[in-house]
JSON list of C-alpha atoms in Angstrom, two decimals:
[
{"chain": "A", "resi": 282, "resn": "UNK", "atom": "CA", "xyz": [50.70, -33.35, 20.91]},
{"chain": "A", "resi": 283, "resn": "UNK", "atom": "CA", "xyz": [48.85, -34.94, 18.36]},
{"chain": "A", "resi": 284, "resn": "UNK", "atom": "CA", "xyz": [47.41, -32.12, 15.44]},
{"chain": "A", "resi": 285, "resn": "UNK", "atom": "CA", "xyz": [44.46, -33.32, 13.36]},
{"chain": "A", "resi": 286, "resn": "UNK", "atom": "CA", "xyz": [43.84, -30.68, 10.94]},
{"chain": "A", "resi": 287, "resn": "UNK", "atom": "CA", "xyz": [40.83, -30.17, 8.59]},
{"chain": "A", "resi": 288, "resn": "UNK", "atom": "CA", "xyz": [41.48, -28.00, 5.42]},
{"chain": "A", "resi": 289, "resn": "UNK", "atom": "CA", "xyz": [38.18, -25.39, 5.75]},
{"chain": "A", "resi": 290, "resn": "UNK", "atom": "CA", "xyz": [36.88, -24.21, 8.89]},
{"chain": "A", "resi": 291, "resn": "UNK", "atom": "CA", "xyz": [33.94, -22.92, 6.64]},
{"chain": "A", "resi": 292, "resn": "UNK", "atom": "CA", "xyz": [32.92, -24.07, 3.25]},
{"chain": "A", "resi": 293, "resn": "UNK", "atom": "CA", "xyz": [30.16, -22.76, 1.14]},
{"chain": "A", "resi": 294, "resn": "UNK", "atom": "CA", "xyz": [28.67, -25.11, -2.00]},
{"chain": "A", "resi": 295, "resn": "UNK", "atom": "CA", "xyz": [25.83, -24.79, -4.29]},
{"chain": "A", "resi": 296, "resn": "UNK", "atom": "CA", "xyz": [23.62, -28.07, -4.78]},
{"chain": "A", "resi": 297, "resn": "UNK", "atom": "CA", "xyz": [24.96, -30.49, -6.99]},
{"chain": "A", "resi": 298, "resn": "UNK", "atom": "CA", "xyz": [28.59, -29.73, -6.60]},
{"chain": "A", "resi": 299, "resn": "UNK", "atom": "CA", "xyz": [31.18, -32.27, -5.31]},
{"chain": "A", "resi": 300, "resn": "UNK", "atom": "CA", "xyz": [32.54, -31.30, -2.55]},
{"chain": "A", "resi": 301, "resn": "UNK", "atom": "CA", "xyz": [35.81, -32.59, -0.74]},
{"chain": "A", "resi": 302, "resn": "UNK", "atom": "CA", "xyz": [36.79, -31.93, 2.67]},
{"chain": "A", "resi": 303, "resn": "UNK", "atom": "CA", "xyz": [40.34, -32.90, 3.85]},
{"chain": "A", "resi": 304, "resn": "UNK", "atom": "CA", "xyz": [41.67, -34.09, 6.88]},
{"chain": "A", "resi": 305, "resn": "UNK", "atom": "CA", "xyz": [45.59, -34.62, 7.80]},
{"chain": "A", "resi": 306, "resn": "UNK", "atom": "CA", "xyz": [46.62, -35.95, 10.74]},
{"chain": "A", "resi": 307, "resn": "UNK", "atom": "CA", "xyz": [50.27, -35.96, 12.31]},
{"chain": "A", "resi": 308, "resn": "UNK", "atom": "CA", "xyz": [50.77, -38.97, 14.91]},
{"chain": "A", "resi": 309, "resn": "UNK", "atom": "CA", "xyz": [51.36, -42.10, 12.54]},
{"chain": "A", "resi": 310, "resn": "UNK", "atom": "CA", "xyz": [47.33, -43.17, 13.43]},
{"chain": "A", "resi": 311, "resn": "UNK", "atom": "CA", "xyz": [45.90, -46.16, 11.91]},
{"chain": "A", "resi": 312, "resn": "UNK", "atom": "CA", "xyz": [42.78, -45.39, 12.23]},
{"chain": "A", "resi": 313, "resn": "UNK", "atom": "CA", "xyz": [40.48, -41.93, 11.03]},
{"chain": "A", "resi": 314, "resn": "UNK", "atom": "CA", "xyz": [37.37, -41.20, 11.02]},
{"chain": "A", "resi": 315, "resn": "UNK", "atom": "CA", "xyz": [34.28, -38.86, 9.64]},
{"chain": "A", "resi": 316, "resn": "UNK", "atom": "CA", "xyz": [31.45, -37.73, 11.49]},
{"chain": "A", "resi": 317, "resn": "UNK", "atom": "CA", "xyz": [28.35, -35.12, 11.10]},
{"chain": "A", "resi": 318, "resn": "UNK", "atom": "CA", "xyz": [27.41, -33.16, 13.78]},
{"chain": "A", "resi": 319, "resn": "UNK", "atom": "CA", "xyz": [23.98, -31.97, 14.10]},
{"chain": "A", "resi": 320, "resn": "UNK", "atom": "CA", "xyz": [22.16, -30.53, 17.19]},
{"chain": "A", "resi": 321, "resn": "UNK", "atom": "CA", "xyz": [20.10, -33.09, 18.79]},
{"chain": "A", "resi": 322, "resn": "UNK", "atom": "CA", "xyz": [21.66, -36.05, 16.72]},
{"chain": "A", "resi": 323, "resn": "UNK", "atom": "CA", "xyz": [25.40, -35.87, 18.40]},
{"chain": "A", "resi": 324, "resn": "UNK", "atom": "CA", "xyz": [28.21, -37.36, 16.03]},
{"chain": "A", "resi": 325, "resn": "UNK", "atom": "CA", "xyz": [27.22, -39.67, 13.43]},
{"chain": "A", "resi": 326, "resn": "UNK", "atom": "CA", "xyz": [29.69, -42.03, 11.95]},
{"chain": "A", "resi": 327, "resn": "UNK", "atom": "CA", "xyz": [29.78, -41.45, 8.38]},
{"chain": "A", "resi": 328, "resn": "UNK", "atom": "CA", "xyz": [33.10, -43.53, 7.03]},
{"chain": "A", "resi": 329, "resn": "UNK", "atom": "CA", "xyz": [36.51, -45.21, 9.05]},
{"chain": "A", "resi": 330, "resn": "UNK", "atom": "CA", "xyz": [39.61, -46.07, 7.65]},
{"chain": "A", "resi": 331, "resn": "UNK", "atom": "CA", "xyz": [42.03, -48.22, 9.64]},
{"chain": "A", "resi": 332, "resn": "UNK", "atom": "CA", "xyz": [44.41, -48.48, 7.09]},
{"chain": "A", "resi": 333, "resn": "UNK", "atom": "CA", "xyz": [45.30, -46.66, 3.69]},
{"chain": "A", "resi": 334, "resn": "UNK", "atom": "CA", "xyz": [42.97, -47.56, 1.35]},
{"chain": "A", "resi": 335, "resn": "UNK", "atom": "CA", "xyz": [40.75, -49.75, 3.62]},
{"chain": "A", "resi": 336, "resn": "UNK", "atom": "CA", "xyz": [37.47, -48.07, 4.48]},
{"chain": "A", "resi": 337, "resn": "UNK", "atom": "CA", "xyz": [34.38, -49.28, 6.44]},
{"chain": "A", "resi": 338, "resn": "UNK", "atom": "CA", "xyz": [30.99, -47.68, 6.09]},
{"chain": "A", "resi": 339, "resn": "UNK", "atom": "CA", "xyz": [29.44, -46.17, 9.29]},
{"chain": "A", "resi": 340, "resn": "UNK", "atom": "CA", "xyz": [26.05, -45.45, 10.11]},
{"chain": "A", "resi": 341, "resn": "UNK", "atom": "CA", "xyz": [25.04, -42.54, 7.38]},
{"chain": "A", "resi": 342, "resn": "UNK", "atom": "CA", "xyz": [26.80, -43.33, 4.26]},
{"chain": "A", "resi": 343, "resn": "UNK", "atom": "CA", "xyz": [24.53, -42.98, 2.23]},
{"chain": "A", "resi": 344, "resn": "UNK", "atom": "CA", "xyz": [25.34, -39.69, -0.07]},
{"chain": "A", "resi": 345, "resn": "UNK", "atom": "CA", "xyz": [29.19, -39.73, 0.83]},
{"chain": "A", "resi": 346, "resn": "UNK", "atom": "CA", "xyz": [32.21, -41.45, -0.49]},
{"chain": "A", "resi": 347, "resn": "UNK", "atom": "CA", "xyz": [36.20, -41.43, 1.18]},
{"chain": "A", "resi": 348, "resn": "UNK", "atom": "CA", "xyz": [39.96, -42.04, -0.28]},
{"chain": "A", "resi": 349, "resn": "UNK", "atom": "CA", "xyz": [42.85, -42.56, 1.82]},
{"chain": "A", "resi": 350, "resn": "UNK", "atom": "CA", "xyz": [45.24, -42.70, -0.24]},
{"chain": "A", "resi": 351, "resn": "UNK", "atom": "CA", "xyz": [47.93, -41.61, 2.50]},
{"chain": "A", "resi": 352, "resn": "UNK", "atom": "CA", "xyz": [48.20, -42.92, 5.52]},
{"chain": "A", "resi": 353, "resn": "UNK", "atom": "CA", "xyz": [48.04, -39.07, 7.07]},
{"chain": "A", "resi": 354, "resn": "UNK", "atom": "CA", "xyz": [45.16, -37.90, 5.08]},
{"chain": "A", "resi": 355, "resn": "UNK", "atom": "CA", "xyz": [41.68, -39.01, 4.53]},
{"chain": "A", "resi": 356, "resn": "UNK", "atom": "CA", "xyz": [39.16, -37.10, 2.63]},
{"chain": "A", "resi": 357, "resn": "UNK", "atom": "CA", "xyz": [35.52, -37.34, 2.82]},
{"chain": "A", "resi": 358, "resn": "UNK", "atom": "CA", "xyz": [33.67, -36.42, -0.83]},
{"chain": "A", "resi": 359, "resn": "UNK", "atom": "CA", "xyz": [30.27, -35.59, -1.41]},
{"chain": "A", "resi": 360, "resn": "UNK", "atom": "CA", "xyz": [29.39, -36.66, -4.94]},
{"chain": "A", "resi": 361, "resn": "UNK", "atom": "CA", "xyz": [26.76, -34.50, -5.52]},
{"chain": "A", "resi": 362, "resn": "UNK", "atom": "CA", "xyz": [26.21, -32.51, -2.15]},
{"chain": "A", "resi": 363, "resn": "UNK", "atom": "CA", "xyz": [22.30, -31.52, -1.60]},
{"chain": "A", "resi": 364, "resn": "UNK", "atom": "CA", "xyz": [20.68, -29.09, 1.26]},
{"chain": "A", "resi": 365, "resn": "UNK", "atom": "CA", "xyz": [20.45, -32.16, 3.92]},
{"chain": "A", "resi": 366, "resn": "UNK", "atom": "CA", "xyz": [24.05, -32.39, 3.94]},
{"chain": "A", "resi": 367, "resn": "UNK", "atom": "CA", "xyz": [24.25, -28.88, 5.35]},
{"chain": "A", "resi": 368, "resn": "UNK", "atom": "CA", "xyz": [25.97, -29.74, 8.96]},
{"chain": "A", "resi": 369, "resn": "UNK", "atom": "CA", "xyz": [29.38, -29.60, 10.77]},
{"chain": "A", "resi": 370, "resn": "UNK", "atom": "CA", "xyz": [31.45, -32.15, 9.51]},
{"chain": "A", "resi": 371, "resn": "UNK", "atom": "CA", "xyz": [34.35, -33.72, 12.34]},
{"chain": "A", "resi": 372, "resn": "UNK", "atom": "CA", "xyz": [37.32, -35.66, 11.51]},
{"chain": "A", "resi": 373, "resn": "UNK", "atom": "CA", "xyz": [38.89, -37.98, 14.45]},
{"chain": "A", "resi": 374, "resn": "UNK", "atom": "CA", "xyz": [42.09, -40.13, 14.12]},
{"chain": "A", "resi": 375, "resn": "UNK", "atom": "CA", "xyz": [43.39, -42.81, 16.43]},
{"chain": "A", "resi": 376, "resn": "UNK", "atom": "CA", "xyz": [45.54, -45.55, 16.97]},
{"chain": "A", "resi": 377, "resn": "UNK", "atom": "CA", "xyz": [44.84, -48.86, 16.45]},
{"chain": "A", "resi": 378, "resn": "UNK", "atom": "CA", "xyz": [44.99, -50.35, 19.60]},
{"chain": "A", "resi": 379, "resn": "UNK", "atom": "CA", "xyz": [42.53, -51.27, 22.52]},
{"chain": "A", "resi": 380, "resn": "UNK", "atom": "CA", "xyz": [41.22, -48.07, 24.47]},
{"chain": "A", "resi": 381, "resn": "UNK", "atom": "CA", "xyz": [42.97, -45.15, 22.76]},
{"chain": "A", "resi": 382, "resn": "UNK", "atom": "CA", "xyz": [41.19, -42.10, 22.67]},
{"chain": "A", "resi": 383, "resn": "UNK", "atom": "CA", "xyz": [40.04, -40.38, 19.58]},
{"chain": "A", "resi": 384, "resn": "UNK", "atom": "CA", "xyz": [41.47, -36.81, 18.52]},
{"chain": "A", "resi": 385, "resn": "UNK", "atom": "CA", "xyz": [39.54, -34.56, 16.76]},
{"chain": "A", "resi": 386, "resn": "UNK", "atom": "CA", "xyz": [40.09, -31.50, 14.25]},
{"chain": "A", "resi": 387, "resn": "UNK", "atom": "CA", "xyz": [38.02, -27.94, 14.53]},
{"chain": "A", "resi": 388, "resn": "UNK", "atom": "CA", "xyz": [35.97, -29.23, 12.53]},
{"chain": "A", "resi": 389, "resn": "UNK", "atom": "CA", "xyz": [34.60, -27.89, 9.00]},
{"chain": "A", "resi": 390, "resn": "UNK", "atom": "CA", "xyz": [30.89, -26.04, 8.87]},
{"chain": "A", "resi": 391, "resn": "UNK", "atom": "CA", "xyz": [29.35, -26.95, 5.27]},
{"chain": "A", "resi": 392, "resn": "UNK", "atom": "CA", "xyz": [26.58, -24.81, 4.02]},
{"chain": "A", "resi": 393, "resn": "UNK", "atom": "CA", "xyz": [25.22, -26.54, 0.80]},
{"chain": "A", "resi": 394, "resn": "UNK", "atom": "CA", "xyz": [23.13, -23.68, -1.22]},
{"chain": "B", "resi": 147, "resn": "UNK", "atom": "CA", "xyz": [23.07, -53.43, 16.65]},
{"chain": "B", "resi": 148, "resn": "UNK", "atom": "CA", "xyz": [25.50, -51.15, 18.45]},
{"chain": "B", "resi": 149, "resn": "UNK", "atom": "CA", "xyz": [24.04, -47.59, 20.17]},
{"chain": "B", "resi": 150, "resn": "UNK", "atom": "CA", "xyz": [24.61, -45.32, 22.64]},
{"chain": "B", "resi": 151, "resn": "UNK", "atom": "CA", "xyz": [21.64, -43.59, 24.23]},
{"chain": "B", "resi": 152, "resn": "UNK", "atom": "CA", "xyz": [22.23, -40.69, 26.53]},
{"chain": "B", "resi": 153, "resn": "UNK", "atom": "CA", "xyz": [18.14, -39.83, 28.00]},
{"chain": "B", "resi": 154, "resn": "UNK", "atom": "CA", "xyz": [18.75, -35.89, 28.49]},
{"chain": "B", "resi": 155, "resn": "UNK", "atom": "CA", "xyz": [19.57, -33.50, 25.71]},
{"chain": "B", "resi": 156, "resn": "UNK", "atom": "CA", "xyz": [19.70, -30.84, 28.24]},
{"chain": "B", "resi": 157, "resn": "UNK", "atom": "CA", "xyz": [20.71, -30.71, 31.90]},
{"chain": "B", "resi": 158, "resn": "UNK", "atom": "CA", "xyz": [20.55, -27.45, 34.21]},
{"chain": "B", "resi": 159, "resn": "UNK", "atom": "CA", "xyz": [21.93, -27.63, 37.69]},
{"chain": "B", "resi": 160, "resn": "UNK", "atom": "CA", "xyz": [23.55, -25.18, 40.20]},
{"chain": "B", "resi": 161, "resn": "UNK", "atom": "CA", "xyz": [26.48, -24.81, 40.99]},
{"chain": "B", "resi": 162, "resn": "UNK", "atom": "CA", "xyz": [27.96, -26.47, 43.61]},
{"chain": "B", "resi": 163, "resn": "UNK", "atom": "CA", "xyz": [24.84, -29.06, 43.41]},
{"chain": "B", "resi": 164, "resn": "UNK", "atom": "CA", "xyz": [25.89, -33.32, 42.16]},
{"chain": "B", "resi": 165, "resn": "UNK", "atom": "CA", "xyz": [25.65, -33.92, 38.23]},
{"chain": "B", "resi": 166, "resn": "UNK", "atom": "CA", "xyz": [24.77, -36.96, 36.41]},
{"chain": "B", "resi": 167, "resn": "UNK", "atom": "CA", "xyz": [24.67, -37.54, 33.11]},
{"chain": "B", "resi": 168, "resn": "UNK", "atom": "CA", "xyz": [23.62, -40.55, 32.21]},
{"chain": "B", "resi": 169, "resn": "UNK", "atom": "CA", "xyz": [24.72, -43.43, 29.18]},
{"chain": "B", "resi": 170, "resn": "UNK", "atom": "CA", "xyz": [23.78, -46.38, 28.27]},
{"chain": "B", "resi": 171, "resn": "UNK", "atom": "CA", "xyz": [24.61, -48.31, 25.52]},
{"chain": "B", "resi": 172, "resn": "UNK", "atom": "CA", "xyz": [23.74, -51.48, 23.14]},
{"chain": "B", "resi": 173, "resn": "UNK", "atom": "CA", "xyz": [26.86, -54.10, 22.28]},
{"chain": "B", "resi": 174, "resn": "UNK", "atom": "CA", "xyz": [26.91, -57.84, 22.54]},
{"chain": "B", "resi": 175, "resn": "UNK", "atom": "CA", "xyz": [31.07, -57.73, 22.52]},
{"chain": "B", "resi": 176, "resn": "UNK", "atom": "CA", "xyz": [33.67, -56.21, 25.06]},
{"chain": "B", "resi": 177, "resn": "UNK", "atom": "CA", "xyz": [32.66, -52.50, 24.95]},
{"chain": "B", "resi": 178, "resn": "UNK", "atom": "CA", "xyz": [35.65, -49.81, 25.54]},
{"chain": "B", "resi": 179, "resn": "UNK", "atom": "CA", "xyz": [33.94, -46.55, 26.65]},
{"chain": "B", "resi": 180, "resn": "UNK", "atom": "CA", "xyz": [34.92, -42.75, 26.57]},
{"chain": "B", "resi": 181, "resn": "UNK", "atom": "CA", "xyz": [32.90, -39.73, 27.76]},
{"chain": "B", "resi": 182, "resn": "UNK", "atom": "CA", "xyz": [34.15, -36.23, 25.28]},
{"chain": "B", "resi": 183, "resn": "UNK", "atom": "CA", "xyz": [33.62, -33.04, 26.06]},
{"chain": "B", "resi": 184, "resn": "UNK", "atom": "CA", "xyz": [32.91, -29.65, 24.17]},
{"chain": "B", "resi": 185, "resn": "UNK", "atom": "CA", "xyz": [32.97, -26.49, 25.52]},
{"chain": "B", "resi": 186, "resn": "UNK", "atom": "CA", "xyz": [32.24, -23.15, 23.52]},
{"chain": "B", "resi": 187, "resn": "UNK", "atom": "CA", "xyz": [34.03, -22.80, 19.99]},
{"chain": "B", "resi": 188, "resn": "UNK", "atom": "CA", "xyz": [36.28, -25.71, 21.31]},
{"chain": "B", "resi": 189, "resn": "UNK", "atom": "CA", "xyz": [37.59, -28.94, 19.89]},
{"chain": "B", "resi": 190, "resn": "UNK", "atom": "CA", "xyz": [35.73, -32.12, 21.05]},
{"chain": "B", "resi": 191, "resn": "UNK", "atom": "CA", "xyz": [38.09, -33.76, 23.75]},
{"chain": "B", "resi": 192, "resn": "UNK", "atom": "CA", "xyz": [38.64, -36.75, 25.69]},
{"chain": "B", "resi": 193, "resn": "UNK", "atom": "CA", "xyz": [37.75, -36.43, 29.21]},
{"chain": "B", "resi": 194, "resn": "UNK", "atom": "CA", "xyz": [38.13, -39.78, 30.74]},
{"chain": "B", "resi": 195, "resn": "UNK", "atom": "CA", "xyz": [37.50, -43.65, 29.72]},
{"chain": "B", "resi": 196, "resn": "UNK", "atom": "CA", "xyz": [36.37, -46.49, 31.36]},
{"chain": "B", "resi": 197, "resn": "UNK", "atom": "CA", "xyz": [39.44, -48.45, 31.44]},
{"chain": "B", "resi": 198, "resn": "UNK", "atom": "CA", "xyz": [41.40, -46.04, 33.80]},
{"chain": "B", "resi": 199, "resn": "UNK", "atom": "CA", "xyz": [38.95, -45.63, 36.10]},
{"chain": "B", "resi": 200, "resn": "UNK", "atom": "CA", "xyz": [40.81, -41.60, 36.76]},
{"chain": "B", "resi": 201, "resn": "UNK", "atom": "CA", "xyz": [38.65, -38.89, 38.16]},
{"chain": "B", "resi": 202, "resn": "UNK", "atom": "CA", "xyz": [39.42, -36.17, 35.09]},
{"chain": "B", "resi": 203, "resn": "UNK", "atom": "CA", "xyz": [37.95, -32.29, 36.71]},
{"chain": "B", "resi": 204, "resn": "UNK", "atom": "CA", "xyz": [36.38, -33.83, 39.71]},
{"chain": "B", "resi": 205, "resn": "UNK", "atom": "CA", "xyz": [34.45, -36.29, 37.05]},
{"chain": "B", "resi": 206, "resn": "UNK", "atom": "CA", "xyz": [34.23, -40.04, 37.43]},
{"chain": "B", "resi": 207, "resn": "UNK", "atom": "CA", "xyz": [32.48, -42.63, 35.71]},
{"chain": "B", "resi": 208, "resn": "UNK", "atom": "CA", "xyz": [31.82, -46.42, 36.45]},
{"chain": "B", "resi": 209, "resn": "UNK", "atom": "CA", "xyz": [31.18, -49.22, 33.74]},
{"chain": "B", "resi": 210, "resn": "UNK", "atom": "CA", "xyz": [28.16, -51.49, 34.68]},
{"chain": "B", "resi": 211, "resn": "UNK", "atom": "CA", "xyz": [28.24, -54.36, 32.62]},
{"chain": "B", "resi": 212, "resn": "UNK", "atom": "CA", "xyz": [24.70, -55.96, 34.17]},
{"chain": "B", "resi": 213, "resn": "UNK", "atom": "CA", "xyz": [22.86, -52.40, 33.60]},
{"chain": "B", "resi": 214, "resn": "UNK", "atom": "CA", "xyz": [25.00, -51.60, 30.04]},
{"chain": "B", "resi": 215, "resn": "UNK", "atom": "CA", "xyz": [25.43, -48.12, 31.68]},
{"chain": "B", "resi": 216, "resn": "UNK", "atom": "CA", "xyz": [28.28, -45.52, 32.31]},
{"chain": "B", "resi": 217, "resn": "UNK", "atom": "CA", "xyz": [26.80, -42.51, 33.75]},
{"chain": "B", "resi": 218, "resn": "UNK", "atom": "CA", "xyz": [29.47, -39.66, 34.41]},
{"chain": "B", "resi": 219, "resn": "UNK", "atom": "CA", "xyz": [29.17, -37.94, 37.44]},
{"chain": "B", "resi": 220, "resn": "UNK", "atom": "CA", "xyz": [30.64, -35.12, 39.78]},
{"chain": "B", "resi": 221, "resn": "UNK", "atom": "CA", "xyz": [29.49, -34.40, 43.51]},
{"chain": "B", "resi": 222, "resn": "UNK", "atom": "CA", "xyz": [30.30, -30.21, 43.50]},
{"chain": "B", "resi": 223, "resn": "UNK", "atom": "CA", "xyz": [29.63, -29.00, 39.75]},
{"chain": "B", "resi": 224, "resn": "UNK", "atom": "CA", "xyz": [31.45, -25.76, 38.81]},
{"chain": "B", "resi": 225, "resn": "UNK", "atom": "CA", "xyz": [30.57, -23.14, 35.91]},
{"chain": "B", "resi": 226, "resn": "UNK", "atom": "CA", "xyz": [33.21, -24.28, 34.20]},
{"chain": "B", "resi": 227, "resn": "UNK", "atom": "CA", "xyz": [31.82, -27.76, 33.44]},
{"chain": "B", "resi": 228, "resn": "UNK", "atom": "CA", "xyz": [28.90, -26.15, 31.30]},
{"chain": "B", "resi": 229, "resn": "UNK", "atom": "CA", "xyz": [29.38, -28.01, 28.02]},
{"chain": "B", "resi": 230, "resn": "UNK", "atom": "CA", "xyz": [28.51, -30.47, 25.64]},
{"chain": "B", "resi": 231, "resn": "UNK", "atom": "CA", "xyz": [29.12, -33.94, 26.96]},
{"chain": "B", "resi": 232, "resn": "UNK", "atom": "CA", "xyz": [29.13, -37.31, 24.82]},
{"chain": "B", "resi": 233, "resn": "UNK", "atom": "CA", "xyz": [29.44, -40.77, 25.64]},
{"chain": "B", "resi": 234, "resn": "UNK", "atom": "CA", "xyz": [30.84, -43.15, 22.87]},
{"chain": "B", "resi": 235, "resn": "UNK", "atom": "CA", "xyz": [31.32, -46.51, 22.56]},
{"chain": "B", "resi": 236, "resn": "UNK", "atom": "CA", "xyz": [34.53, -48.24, 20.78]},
{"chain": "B", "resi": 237, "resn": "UNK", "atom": "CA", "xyz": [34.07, -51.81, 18.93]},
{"chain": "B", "resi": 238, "resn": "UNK", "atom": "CA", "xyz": [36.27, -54.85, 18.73]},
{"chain": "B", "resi": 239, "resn": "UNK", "atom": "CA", "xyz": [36.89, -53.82, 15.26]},
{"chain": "B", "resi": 240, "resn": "UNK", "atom": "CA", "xyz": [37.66, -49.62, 15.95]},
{"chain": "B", "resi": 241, "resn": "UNK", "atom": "CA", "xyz": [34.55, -48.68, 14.96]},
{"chain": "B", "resi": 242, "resn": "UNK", "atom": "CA", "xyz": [33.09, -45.78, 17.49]},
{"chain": "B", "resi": 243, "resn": "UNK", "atom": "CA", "xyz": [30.11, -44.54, 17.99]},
{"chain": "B", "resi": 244, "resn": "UNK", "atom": "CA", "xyz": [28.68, -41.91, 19.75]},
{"chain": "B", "resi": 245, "resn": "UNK", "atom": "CA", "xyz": [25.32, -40.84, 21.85]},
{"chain": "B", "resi": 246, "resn": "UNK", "atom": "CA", "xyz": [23.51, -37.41, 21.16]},
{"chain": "B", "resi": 247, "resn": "UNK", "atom": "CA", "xyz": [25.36, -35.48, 23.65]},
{"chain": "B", "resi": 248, "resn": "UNK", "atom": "CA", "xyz": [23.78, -33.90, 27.16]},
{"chain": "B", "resi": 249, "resn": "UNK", "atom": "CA", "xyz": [24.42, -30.44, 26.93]},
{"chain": "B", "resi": 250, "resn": "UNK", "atom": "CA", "xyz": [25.11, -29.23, 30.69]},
{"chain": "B", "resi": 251, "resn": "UNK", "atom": "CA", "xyz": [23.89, -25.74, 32.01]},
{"chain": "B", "resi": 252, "resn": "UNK", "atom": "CA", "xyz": [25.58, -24.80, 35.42]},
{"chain": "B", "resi": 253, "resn": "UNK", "atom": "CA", "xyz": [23.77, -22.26, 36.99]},
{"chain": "B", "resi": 254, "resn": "UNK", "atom": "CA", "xyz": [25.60, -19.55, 38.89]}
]
C-alpha cells in the first residue's frame, strides 16, 4: 500500500519565518505534488515535480518555492510565510503514467501568526 | 486554460433518495478524470476514474466529451456517503487539477 507521509500534522509559525514542510513518499512515484486546501476553494495546485529536481509551477505559486532533491521527498518552503498562507497544506504522489490515481498524505494544518 | 468547475458547494439529500454531483471541466487535450473523496478527519482518496468505467460504493460516473462533463452519481444514497467530493482533471503533461469540492449531506 502506497504511504505518503507529511512530517507535521500541525505546524505553528510567526510571520516572516521560513517555513518547510516535508513530504516522503514510499512507492518509487515520479511524480508529487503540493496543494492548499481551503474551504470553498477545494485543492489548489501550488508546485509538481515529475522528476528529482524538475519542478513545474501550478496555479498559486506565488509566495512558495520546492526542492526535490530525492526522488522520495519533496518539500514545499515558504520563504517568508505571511497570515494568507494560513491553510491545510496536501501532498499527493503518483506515477507517471496515463490514468494513475493520486495518493495523498494527512495532510499538514499551518497556522502563520 | 484548464478548470474544473463543480456548481454546488453543498448538497443535502435523504437517504435512500438519487445523488448527483455534478463536474465539468475546461481542456482542449485528452482529459483523464478522477472523482476523490473525503470523509471526516480522513485522507483524500480515490473513488473511481473515468477510464474504468467501475461502479466504486454504488457510485458511477460517465465522461461526456460533447458536454465536457462527468457528473458522479448514485440511485439509493446511504449516510455513509456524506463527504467531501472532488472532481479533478489530469493533463497530458501530469499536471492535475482539481474543482472546489461538493460537500454531500445525507439526511437520515
Amino acid at each position: 500500500d502506497v504511504k505518503v507521509t507529511q512530517s507535521s500534522r500541525y505546524l505553528v509559525k510567526r510571520t516572516g519565518e521560513k517555513v518547510f514542510l516535508e513530504c516522503v513518499q514510499d512507492m518509487d512515484h515520479e511524480n508529487m505534488f503540493w496543494y492548499r486546501q481551503d474551504p470553498g476553494l477545494g485543492l489548489r495546485l501550488i508546485y509538481f515535480s515529475y522528476d528529482v529536481k524538475m519542478k513545474e509551477k501550478g496555479d498559486i505559486p506565488e509566495g512558495y518555492s520546492v526542492s526535490r532533491e530525492k526522488k522520495e521527498r519533496f518539500s514545499l518552503i515558504l520563504e517568508s510565510a505571511s497570515t494568507n498562507q494560513t491553510s491545510m497544506y496536501l501532498c499527493a504522489s503518483t506515477l507517471g503514467r496515463i490514468n494513475q490515481p493520486q495518493h495523498f498524505g494527512d495532510g499538514t494544518r499551518l497556522s502563520i501568526l | 486554460a484548464q478548470r474544473v468547475t463543480q456548481p454546488e458547494k453543498l448538497l443535502s439529500v435523504f437517504k435512500g433518495a438519487p445523488v448527483e454531483l455534478k463536474c465539468n471541466y475546461s481542456y482542449s487535450g485528452s482529459p483523464e478524470l478522477f472523482w476523490y473523496v473525503q470523509y471526516s478527519r480522513q485522507r483524500l482518496q480515490l473513488l473511481l476514474r473515468h477510464i474504468s468505467r467501475e461502479s466504486i460504493k454504488g457510485f458511477t460516473a460517465d465522461l461526456n466529451k460533447g458536454e465536457t462533463s462527468f457528473h458522479l452519481k448514485k440511485p439509493f444514497a446511504q449516510e455513509e456517503d456524506s463527504a467531501m467530493y472532488y472532481c479533478a482533471l489530469k493533463t497530458s503533461y501530469d499536471k492535475v487539477i482539481f474543482g472546489p469540492g461538493t460537500s454531500l449531506s445525507v439526511i437520515p
